[in-house]
Short mmCIF file of C-alpha atoms in Angstrom, two decimals:
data_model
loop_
_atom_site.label_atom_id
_atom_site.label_comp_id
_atom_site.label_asym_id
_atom_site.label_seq_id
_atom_site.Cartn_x
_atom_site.Cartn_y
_atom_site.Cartn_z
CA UNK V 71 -4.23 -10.38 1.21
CA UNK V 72 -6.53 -11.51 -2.17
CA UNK V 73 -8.43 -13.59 -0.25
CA UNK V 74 -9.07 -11.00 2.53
CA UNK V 75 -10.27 -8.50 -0.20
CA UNK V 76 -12.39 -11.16 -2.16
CA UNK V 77 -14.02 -11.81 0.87
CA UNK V 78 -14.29 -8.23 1.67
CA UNK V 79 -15.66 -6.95 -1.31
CA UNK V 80 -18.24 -10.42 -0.72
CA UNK V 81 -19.40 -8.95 2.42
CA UNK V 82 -19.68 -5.67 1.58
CA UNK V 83 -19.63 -3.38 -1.66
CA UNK V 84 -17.00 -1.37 -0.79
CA UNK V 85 -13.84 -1.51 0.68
CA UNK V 86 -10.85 0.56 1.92
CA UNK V 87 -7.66 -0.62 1.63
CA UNK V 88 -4.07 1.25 3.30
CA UNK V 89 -0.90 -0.17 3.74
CA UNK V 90 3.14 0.94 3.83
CA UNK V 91 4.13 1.89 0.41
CA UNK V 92 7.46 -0.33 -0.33
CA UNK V 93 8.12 1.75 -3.38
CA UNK V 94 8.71 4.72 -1.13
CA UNK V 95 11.86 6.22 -2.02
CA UNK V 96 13.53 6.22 1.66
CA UNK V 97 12.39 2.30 1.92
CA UNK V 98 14.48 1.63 -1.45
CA UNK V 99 16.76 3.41 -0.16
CA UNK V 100 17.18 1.92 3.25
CA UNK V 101 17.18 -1.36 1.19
CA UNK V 102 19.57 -0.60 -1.50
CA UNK V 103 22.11 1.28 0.91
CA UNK V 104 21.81 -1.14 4.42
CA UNK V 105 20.73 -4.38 2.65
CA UNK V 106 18.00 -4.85 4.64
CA UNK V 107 14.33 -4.50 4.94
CA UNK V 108 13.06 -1.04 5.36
CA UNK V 109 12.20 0.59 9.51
CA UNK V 110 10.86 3.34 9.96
CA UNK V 111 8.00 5.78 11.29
CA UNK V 112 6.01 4.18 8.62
CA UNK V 113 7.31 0.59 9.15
CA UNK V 114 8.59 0.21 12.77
CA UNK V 115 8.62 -3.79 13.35
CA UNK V 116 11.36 -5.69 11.90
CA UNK V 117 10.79 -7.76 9.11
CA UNK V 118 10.11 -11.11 10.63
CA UNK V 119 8.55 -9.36 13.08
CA UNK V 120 6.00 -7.17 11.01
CA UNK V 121 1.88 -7.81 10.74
CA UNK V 122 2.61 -6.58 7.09
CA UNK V 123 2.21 -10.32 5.89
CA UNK V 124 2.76 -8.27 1.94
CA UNK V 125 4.88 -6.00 0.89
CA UNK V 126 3.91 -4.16 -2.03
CA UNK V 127 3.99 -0.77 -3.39
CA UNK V 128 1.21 1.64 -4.89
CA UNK V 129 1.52 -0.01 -7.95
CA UNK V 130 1.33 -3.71 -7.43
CA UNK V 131 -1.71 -3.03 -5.38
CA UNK V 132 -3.17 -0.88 -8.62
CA UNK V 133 -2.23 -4.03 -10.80
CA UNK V 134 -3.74 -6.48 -8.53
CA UNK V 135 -7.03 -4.48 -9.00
CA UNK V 136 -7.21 -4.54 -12.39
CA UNK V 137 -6.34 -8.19 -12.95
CA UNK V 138 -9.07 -9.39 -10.32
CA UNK V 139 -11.33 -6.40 -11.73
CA UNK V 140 -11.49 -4.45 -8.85
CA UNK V 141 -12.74 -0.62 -9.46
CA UNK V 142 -10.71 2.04 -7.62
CA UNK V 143 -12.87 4.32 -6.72
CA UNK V 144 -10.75 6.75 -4.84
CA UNK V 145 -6.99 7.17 -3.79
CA UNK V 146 -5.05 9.00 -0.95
CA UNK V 147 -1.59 8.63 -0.92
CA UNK V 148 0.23 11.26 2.22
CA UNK V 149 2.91 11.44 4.40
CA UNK V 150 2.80 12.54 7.36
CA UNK V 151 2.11 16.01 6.97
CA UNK V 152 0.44 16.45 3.35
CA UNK V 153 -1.26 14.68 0.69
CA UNK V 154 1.33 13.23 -2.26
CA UNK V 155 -0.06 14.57 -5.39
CA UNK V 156 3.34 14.07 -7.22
CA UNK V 157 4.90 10.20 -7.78
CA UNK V 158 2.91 8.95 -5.28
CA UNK V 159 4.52 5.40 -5.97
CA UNK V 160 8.08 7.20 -4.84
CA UNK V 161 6.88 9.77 -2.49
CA UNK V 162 3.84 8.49 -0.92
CA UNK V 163 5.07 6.66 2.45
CA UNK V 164 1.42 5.51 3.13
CA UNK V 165 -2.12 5.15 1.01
CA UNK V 166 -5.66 4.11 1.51
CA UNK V 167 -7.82 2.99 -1.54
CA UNK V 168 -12.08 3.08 -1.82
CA UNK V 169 -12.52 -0.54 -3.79
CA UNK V 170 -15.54 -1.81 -5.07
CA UNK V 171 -15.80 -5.57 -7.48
CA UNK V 172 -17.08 -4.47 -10.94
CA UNK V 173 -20.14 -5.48 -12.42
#
């Protein structure tokens, strides 16, 4: 997933990024109560089975930026019917990220 961003943000000077927030609180709970990965809406393959080659939540992928000095320009984090404004890293299912490389 680095290299597809470096690559990206070679090609281009912006980039948007969305994935499946693993941080989501149904997902940890899925995990925590089944023992197994996460299905849902948001995540419907199973996990050997998924094109999600990472799983991360909104805050790895915010941590990744800033150690490979990536500017976040802007941030949506929703469900499926409104915008998370609130804990997005526990109650956004789903995000999408504007990137740009600094400098």
């Amino acid at each position: 997933a680095v290299r597809a961003l470096d690559e990206a943000l070679r090609i281009g000077r912006r980039v948007i990024a969305s994935f499946p927030n693993f941080g989501y609180y149904a997902n940890v709970l899925s995990f925590v109560l089944y023992g197994r990965m996460p299905k849902s809406k948001w995540l419907p393959f199973e996990w050997y089975d998924t094109p999600n080659i990472h799983l991360l939540t909104l805050n790895d992928f915010v941590a990744m930026c800033r150690e490979r000095e990536y500017r976040i320009l802007k941030r949506f984090y929703y469900s499926e019917k409104r915008p998370v404004r609130i804990l997005p890293n526990t109650f956004a299912p789903y995000c999408m990220f504007v990137v740009e490389k600094e400098g």
